Amino acid sequence: MAAIPIDLLDRIRSLERQVRALMGSANTRPAMDRVSGGNVVISDGGQLAVRNRDEQKGAELLYIGQVSPARPDGEQQGFFVRRDDGSKALTVHAEAPDLQPSQSVKVFDRKGNALFADDTTGEGLARPYIPYPMPTPDNTRRWESTDSTEWTTLYSGEALAQHPNLYCLIAATAGGEVRLLVNDAQVGPAGPGPLEFTAPIGAAFDSRVTFQVQARATAAGGAVSCRPRALYGVQS
């Protein structure tokens, strides 16, 4: 038998080790729960769905992809978020694309009532309905007035705080100044009319608040009349 060089045997053993390592790596499944430094792309009509652990309940918590009804000229893509009991929480789709092709964003309560929706014309809100201030008399003689030099409440009302700030506009005649109180604390500045400002409401969300519009004459023998024109809850 011919002599085999030792270095050749070492190289064969090294090749065997490399082959075993390659076979082991080929049979090892990579982690499927993380994407690092890349993107996930779903195309060609694919969908992304996250389902409840108990799929028999039929709760699809998150769904992005083709939804029904389809558009007259093809499929409709949409977005659904559900609570773990299966009730809708958030949707982006057109309920009747043959009549209204524009999609709407909607937020639902547990009974399926749409609490929020943007308008399908592409601008503004559809829900909730927000009242405009009621028109008030332009004749200042029909406004509430006071000749007292002390702060006097001329208008009052109650509401629930829903925004961190409020916008206020109070019209007033010359001869005095006006201010707004929220829960008996002044909000914003006091001054002659028209008084217009935006300021923190100073009340907790969803708490009951009392508004008071007060006025006072700046000099004895004088008088001031005023009328609230606008009072809105606004963002910070």
PDB file of C-alpha atoms in Angstrom, residues 33-34 51 54 97-98 116 119 125 129 148 162 166 168 173 192 194 202 210 219 226:
ATOM      1  CA  ASP A  33     -40.351  36.008  15.121  1.00  0.00           C
ATOM      2  CA  ARG A  34     -37.940  38.850  14.408  1.00  0.00           C
ATOM      3  CA  ARG A  51     -55.984  35.612  15.493  1.00  0.00           C
ATOM      4  CA  ASP A  54     -58.792  30.046  20.545  1.00  0.00           C
ATOM      5  CA  PRO A  97     -67.950  50.951  -2.372  1.00  0.00           C
ATOM      6  CA  ASP A  98     -70.441  50.819  -5.238  1.00  0.00           C
ATOM      7  CA  PHE A 116     -65.696  58.525  15.474  1.00  0.00           C
ATOM      8  CA  ASP A 119     -66.067  62.296   6.356  1.00  0.00           C
ATOM      9  CA  LEU A 125     -65.502  64.775  10.706  1.00  0.00           C
ATOM     10  CA  TYR A 129     -71.748  65.636  15.639  1.00  0.00           C
ATOM     11  CA  SER A 148     -71.753  96.930  39.471  1.00  0.00           C
ATOM     12  CA  GLN A 162     -63.226  66.451  27.083  1.00  0.00           C
ATOM     13  CA  LEU A 166     -60.655  75.623  25.659  1.00  0.00           C
ATOM     14  CA  CYS A 168     -63.401  81.332  24.427  1.00  0.00           C
ATOM     15  CA  THR A 173     -69.643  96.717  25.163  1.00  0.00           C
ATOM     16  CA  PRO A 192     -62.563  94.581  27.801  1.00  0.00           C
ATOM     17  CA  PRO A 194     -64.248  91.307  22.702  1.00  0.00           C
ATOM     18  CA  GLY A 202     -57.762  73.278  34.420  1.00  0.00           C
ATOM     19  CA  THR A 210     -69.349  74.815  35.599  1.00  0.00           C
ATOM     20  CA  ALA A 219     -66.272 102.998  37.014  1.00  0.00           C
ATOM     21  CA  CYS A 226     -71.757  91.092  27.260  1.00  0.00           C
TER      22      CYS A 226
END
